[in-house]
Amino acid sequence: MSLLKVNHLYTDIKLSDRTIHAAKDVSFEVNASETFALVGESGSGKSITALSIARLLPDAAKITQGEIFLQGKNLLEYSERDMRSIRGSKISMIFQEPMTSLNPVIKIGDQIIESMIHHEKVPKAIARNRCLDLLNAVGLPSAKRNMNEYPHQLSGGMRQRIMIAIALAANPDVLIADEPTTALDVTIQAQVLELLKNLQEELKMGLVFITHNLGIVHQIADRVAVMRYGEIVETTSSETFFAKPQHAYSQQLLNAIPSIHKRGLRLSVDSEQSVESMSSSIEMHDYPVLNVDRLKVHFPIRKGVFKRVIGHVKAVNDVSLKLYPGKTLALVGESGCGKTTVGKSIVRLLDVTDGDVMFQGQNLLSLNSEALRARRSELQIVFQDPYSSLNPRMLVGDIIEEGMVSLGVEHNADQRRLIVVKLLRQVGLPEDASNRYPHEFSGGQRQRICIARALAVKPQVIICDEPTSALDVSVQAQVLNLLKDLQVELDMSYLFITHDMSVVSYLADDVAVMHQGVIVENGSALDVLQNPQHDYTKKLLSAVPKLHLH
Amino acid sequence: MLFQPVILITDALFFALTTVIFVFVMIARKKEHLRRPWGKVIKRTTGAVALVVLICYYSIALLDSMHFRLKLENVTQSEYQYSNEILSVLDVLMASMRTQVEKTFSAPLAVQLFSKEMVQQDDGSMQQIYPRLKYGGAHLDDPLSEKSKDLVKISIRAIVMAILCWAGFWLLTVWRNSKSKHSSFSASLQRFVSGDSEYPLRAIAITTGLITIAIFVSMFVGSKYHLFGTDKVGQDVFYQAIKSIRTGILIGALTTLVMLPVAITLGAMAGFFRGWVDDVIQYIYTTLNSIPHVLLIAASVLLLQVYMSNNAEGFDSLTERADLRLLFLCLILGITSWTGLCRLLRAETFKLREMEYIQAATAFGVTKSNILARHIMPNFMHIVLITVVLDFSGLVLAEAVLSYINIGVDPATHSWGNMINQARLEMARDPAVWWSLTAAFIFMFTLVLFANLFADVVRDALDPRISGSE
């Protein structure tokens, strides 16, 4: 008998004006000590399915049909009161965001003990000992001290470990992990995945692992189900899935992943489109278009009434980069390493402490605001989050036009309108988009608007600050294709800031690896990726979940 | 000319405000991001009903703001001479209630005075009786037996006429609707009655129906009786309560008008520029906040009183004096109340200025003033609107409190605060005179209640976090 069995589950979300069928006829089984991966892009209904199993759906959502058996008993027949005793003791969940899943005003030890005392009625002293064991088991270095600390004192990875500890506190039979590593850096992700795998084998749990990252699936899952639009399109064993995906959508998902083997090729976005080779006729130039020399950005720490400077956070410490015309330089590093700070200080959105940014023979940092404005049109930036980088109260047309107006690129209003239409076509958006508001567009489309806005002022260099990290794989593939096409078409250079090694390997000509404000390794992409010299680069590369496809 | 229009300062401001609201509605209808949330407000039953009631109050205030002087009748010269008394359109509409002044207190719908008086009888003897009122129920021969029958008769006539007017209007609306949508009249009517429409038309219709009935009944009954009785000098209390609407709305609206520009500019500047600008603005509002508001208001109002008594010749009439005092009160209330909104906006700007679209604009070389005007202000407007609507009811209440301690509007101005202030003495009588307080309470309560309900709906509709989660 399977441990968890979901039978023809239908879950609806009622909105004020319509009903969304978030899960349609979802069926799957999970056996003891098996890892079952539920894969799909955002909005495919995987989280709703998980919440349905734990009966933790928000008020607007309702299970309309189906059965969920846990060890042969139908969970949907339990009362809320019975369900409370099941949650935590039989089914546990880990959520995506370790920052918000912990209560910031309660000590970590107390948060873990709470669920133990509640479910098993053990005395507090015993619970504390068990808690200590758990924290050791999830690999916290100084468990005893951590118990008396508050969540904000710990890093994201440590918090996710604590979430796992809480989930395991009552020895559950089924653990549902909803994108537990999405918010984490690759090296920490690797640690958490290994931890989960070990714990699962030790405790013989069934693990339902929800993710959009196929690399993780490959590394950890025994069986895979692919979801799209609320339906499971394919359920199969992990080996078969990666060797011979049956459903067209599964193939499409796999093909959309950028990797080193696909350099120079288009990423397939939908399965009908043939994979054609792109011309890469860019010749080598000797002079860098952008030369960052010994850049230092220090943020002062101020204290007291008079805001006395008592120290500095050295966000960027001595960074040198060279970007050649028509090339892509990837700046790689984990969160907090200072890579975004580098990007923003190059376009002088942040004040630089020391160093030079030579752009076409001129030092950007020594320009006054008038001269800088004249240069701004040649150096643009595309931000990470397409949701916060567009003003929600402005029409898309006005957004794209704004730069042209303020930088005086085109003074004629009719001409500007024509350029906007041309740009929209160039980035693959409908022409009527200019009269709509950003909220009417999806994340990928919004990122296209951001790119069109940057292109409007005819830049030579675009700094792309994690432009695809907020997007699904297939949308990411579209945006990467677009960037690559535009580069060939307009002969632009990209400074591509990212943490995603697969994107780097697919797109970059040169790579600079950044760690704690310093560049640790620098060179051509193929060299660095295939033959890393520095320890940190090696660690970073080995932490990426591997996919061996072609 | 039969009359000479008079525009008091508050009138001018009130008209200006009305124009601004009108223009905003016109603009909002065209802009999608404005039309959507406000459409949501009207689609909610509570929002639509509250809006109808508020519009009703607002129209009364508007009618009461159209002032003029009547031409004096007995003057024969060729040059015009106008009466010194400034009247409003509302005064003319309620002429019977305004002019039918009794001797002193009388209870609601009474035909006799409230207290016994010595009256000389026909035979010359003096007797302690309740004398008949001069106007209230004066048409009745035998009030004891006829009064209730007469009241019922008048009310029924009023209700029937009200329903006729109301039904006529709504049938016309449904008919026009059916024509524009090319459906049969009966089908449209069916949909209307069953409440099956995009906007809560049925709820709006019921509300307007009730309001129409209330207006007709009060006009019909009010012309023959005193609906809420009379006060110490025999003035109709219902008339006073209606006249107070303008004062209440003005205090709420004009104060907001005074406080908004200050709060928005300073709040946005403090949040956007930070540094010393932020420090200066913060010091200003913390200082202002640390002075007790009542003290500040009392001091300024007393100052104005001294000024006005020293320059008495500068004012043509009592009404103008009272008007100036009302305006001044709005000003000083505005000065004391911008700090809260300013703080909110400063915090919101802190958040907004770190948004990536602001940084993108900086990267495009957009000037700071343009960033403030185009990127920051439109994005905190929802907070401004919510605060304005919420503050409005608070200000109406503040007027009542200030008038109660005698530093509010001029005693000659009709206001709920003044009515409550008078009621302090009336309640001490035995038996108590309760109707002034009750009338003021009912009218103020309705306005504040619906303003609050409206604010609730507006907040739900405009808060992007709520609309985002739906």
Tab-separated table of N, CA and C in Angstrom, chain A residues 15-16 307 344 347 349 373 376 379-381 383-385 388-394 398 402-403 406-407 437 439-440 453-454 457 465, chain B residues 31-34 36 279 354-368 370 374-376 378-379 381-382 462 464 469-470:
chain	number	residue	atom	x	y	z
A	15	LEU	N	-12.616	33.567	-7.394
A	15	LEU	CA	-12.337	35.001	-7.368
A	15	LEU	C	-13.670	35.730	-7.481
A	16	SER	N	-13.591	37.049	-7.331
A	16	SER	CA	-14.844	37.800	-7.342
A	16	SER	C	-15.567	37.656	-8.675
A	307	LYS	N	25.509	61.123	13.779
A	307	LYS	CA	25.749	60.238	12.642
A	307	LYS	C	27.251	60.094	12.376
A	344	LYS	N	25.216	48.803	-10.233
A	344	LYS	CA	24.589	50.089	-9.973
A	344	LYS	C	25.609	51.208	-9.874
A	347	VAL	N	26.683	52.676	-13.377
A	347	VAL	CA	25.807	53.707	-13.935
A	347	VAL	C	25.560	54.830	-12.932
A	349	LEU	N	24.291	54.932	-9.944
A	349	LEU	CA	23.110	54.977	-9.104
A	349	LEU	C	23.541	54.940	-7.647
A	373	ARG	N	24.692	63.087	-17.766
A	373	ARG	CA	23.416	62.907	-18.439
A	373	ARG	C	23.631	62.668	-19.931
A	376	ARG	N	24.519	59.073	-20.327
A	376	ARG	CA	23.609	58.047	-19.808
A	376	ARG	C	22.945	57.235	-20.904
A	379	LEU	N	24.682	53.967	-21.840
A	379	LEU	CA	24.920	52.939	-20.827
A	379	LEU	C	23.606	52.735	-20.085
A	380	GLN	N	22.977	51.607	-20.271
A	380	GLN	CA	21.682	51.401	-19.631
A	380	GLN	C	21.687	50.176	-18.736
A	381	ILE	N	20.623	50.068	-17.938
A	381	ILE	CA	20.576	48.969	-16.979
A	381	ILE	C	19.189	48.330	-17.016
A	383	PHE	N	16.798	45.740	-14.750
A	383	PHE	CA	16.816	45.268	-13.366
A	383	PHE	C	16.281	43.855	-13.220
A	384	GLN	N	16.469	43.350	-12.025
A	384	GLN	CA	16.119	41.968	-11.730
A	384	GLN	C	14.617	41.721	-11.733
A	385	ASP	N	13.889	42.583	-11.021
A	385	ASP	CA	12.494	42.283	-10.757
A	385	ASP	C	11.606	43.059	-11.729
A	388	SER	N	8.865	45.341	-10.007
A	388	SER	CA	9.102	46.608	-9.322
A	388	SER	C	9.860	47.590	-10.198
A	389	SER	N	10.261	47.198	-11.380
A	389	SER	CA	11.051	48.140	-12.159
A	389	SER	C	10.224	48.905	-13.187
A	390	LEU	N	8.898	48.682	-13.180
A	390	LEU	CA	8.035	49.491	-14.048
A	390	LEU	C	7.036	50.238	-13.180
A	391	ASN	N	6.911	51.533	-13.414
A	391	ASN	CA	5.969	52.330	-12.643
A	391	ASN	C	4.540	51.889	-12.955
A	392	PRO	N	3.818	51.363	-11.944
A	392	PRO	CA	2.489	50.811	-12.218
A	392	PRO	C	1.475	51.851	-12.672
A	393	ARG	N	1.769	53.123	-12.483
A	393	ARG	CA	0.795	54.166	-12.832
A	393	ARG	C	1.092	54.814	-14.169
A	394	MET	N	2.011	54.268	-14.937
A	394	MET	CA	2.309	54.871	-16.229
A	394	MET	C	2.003	53.894	-17.353
A	398	ASP	N	4.471	55.476	-22.437
A	398	ASP	CA	5.120	56.584	-21.727
A	398	ASP	C	6.401	56.116	-21.046
A	402	GLU	N	9.987	57.741	-21.890
A	402	GLU	CA	10.518	58.656	-20.885
A	402	GLU	C	12.007	58.950	-21.061
A	403	GLY	N	12.785	57.866	-21.284
A	403	GLY	CA	14.220	58.057	-21.434
A	403	GLY	C	14.560	58.918	-22.636
A	406	SER	N	13.848	62.618	-21.652
A	406	SER	CA	14.718	63.279	-20.684
A	406	SER	C	16.166	63.312	-21.152
A	407	LEU	N	16.542	62.375	-22.014
A	407	LEU	CA	17.922	62.407	-22.502
A	407	LEU	C	18.022	63.104	-23.851
A	437	TYR	N	-1.285	49.313	-19.281
A	437	TYR	CA	-0.496	49.489	-18.057
A	437	TYR	C	0.318	48.229	-17.772
A	439	HIS	N	0.653	46.269	-15.349
A	439	HIS	CA	0.074	45.126	-14.638
A	439	HIS	C	-0.661	44.179	-15.559
A	440	GLU	N	-0.924	44.622	-16.808
A	440	GLU	CA	-1.648	43.742	-17.728
A	440	GLU	C	-0.714	42.725	-18.382
A	453	ARG	N	12.674	49.607	-23.022
A	453	ARG	CA	12.927	50.921	-22.442
A	453	ARG	C	14.417	51.245	-22.492
A	454	ALA	N	15.236	50.226	-22.187
A	454	ALA	CA	16.680	50.457	-22.228
A	454	ALA	C	17.149	50.705	-23.660
A	457	VAL	N	17.000	54.390	-25.838
A	457	VAL	CA	17.978	55.474	-25.885
A	457	VAL	C	19.251	55.045	-26.618
A	465	ASP	N	20.982	43.145	-14.691
A	465	ASP	CA	21.120	42.714	-13.305
A	465	ASP	C	20.127	41.593	-13.039
B	31	LYS	N	-8.990	57.295	-17.487
B	31	LYS	CA	-7.750	56.578	-17.159
B	31	LYS	C	-8.078	55.245	-16.502
B	32	GLU	N	-7.545	54.213	-17.111
B	32	GLU	CA	-7.878	52.876	-16.657
B	32	GLU	C	-7.485	52.643	-15.202
B	33	HIS	N	-6.267	53.078	-14.822
B	33	HIS	CA	-5.817	52.735	-13.470
B	33	HIS	C	-6.587	53.504	-12.412
B	34	LEU	N	-7.292	54.578	-12.824
B	34	LEU	CA	-8.139	55.279	-11.867
B	34	LEU	C	-9.558	54.736	-11.914
B	36	ARG	N	-10.645	51.745	-12.622
B	36	ARG	CA	-10.855	50.400	-12.077
B	36	ARG	C	-11.146	50.409	-10.570
B	279	ASP	N	15.472	66.135	7.992
B	279	ASP	CA	15.643	66.566	9.383
B	279	ASP	C	14.776	67.787	9.675
B	354	GLU	N	13.315	53.484	-3.272
B	354	GLU	CA	14.218	52.354	-3.487
B	354	GLU	C	13.706	51.407	-4.569
B	355	MET	N	12.495	51.673	-5.077
B	355	MET	CA	11.957	50.809	-6.123
B	355	MET	C	12.837	50.929	-7.366
B	356	GLU	N	12.854	49.848	-8.133
B	356	GLU	CA	13.772	49.854	-9.262
B	356	GLU	C	13.338	50.804	-10.363
B	357	TYR	N	12.024	51.098	-10.447
B	357	TYR	CA	11.653	52.007	-11.536
B	357	TYR	C	12.124	53.428	-11.259
B	358	ILE	N	12.320	53.757	-9.997
B	358	ILE	CA	12.893	55.064	-9.680
B	358	ILE	C	14.361	55.071	-10.099
B	359	GLN	N	15.046	53.967	-9.829
B	359	GLN	CA	16.452	53.884	-10.228
B	359	GLN	C	16.583	53.885	-11.736
B	360	ALA	N	15.626	53.202	-12.398
B	360	ALA	CA	15.655	53.203	-13.864
B	360	ALA	C	15.500	54.634	-14.366
B	361	ALA	N	14.585	55.386	-13.745
B	361	ALA	CA	14.385	56.771	-14.168
B	361	ALA	C	15.654	57.577	-13.943
B	362	THR	N	16.328	57.339	-12.817
B	362	THR	CA	17.591	58.035	-12.569
B	362	THR	C	18.600	57.691	-13.658
B	363	ALA	N	18.629	56.412	-14.037
B	363	ALA	CA	19.570	55.996	-15.069
B	363	ALA	C	19.240	56.645	-16.404
B	364	PHE	N	17.970	57.064	-16.578
B	364	PHE	CA	17.590	57.760	-17.801
B	364	PHE	C	17.803	59.262	-17.683
B	365	GLY	N	18.383	59.697	-16.576
B	365	GLY	CA	18.654	61.108	-16.421
B	365	GLY	C	17.414	61.955	-16.191
B	366	VAL	N	16.319	61.357	-15.718
B	366	VAL	CA	15.121	62.137	-15.412
B	366	VAL	C	15.414	63.030	-14.202
B	367	THR	N	14.980	64.289	-14.258
B	367	THR	CA	15.310	65.206	-13.170
B	367	THR	C	14.553	64.823	-11.900
B	368	LYS	N	15.083	65.303	-10.777
B	368	LYS	CA	14.506	64.906	-9.491
B	368	LYS	C	13.069	65.361	-9.356
B	370	ASN	N	10.947	65.780	-11.701
B	370	ASN	CA	10.120	64.918	-12.544
B	370	ASN	C	9.899	63.556	-11.909
B	374	ARG	N	6.204	62.419	-11.394
B	374	ARG	CA	5.683	61.366	-12.268
B	374	ARG	C	5.762	59.979	-11.650
B	375	HIS	N	6.779	59.748	-10.831
B	375	HIS	CA	6.973	58.377	-10.359
B	375	HIS	C	6.573	58.194	-8.904
B	376	ILE	N	6.769	59.209	-8.084
B	376	ILE	CA	6.498	58.989	-6.663
B	376	ILE	C	5.081	59.403	-6.305
B	378	PRO	N	2.166	59.823	-7.994
B	378	PRO	CA	1.036	58.984	-8.399
B	378	PRO	C	0.984	57.673	-7.628
B	379	ASN	N	2.140	57.238	-7.134
B	379	ASN	CA	2.159	55.940	-6.467
B	379	ASN	C	1.816	55.995	-4.990
B	381	MET	N	-0.761	58.171	-4.108
B	381	MET	CA	-2.051	58.848	-4.090
B	381	MET	C	-3.133	58.041	-3.377
B	382	HIS	N	-3.017	56.702	-3.433
B	382	HIS	CA	-4.045	55.916	-2.749
B	382	HIS	C	-4.030	56.177	-1.257
B	462	LEU	N	-8.590	50.779	-3.070
B	462	LEU	CA	-7.384	51.461	-3.532
B	462	LEU	C	-6.099	50.833	-3.018
B	464	PRO	N	-3.279	48.634	-3.010
B	464	PRO	CA	-2.811	47.678	-4.014
B	464	PRO	C	-2.514	46.304	-3.425
B	469	SER	N	-4.009	40.726	-4.122
B	469	SER	CA	-4.186	39.360	-3.643
B	469	SER	C	-5.463	38.735	-4.184
B	470	GLU	N	-6.318	39.537	-4.752
B	470	GLU	CA	-7.570	38.976	-5.254
B	470	GLU	C	-7.369	38.266	-6.574
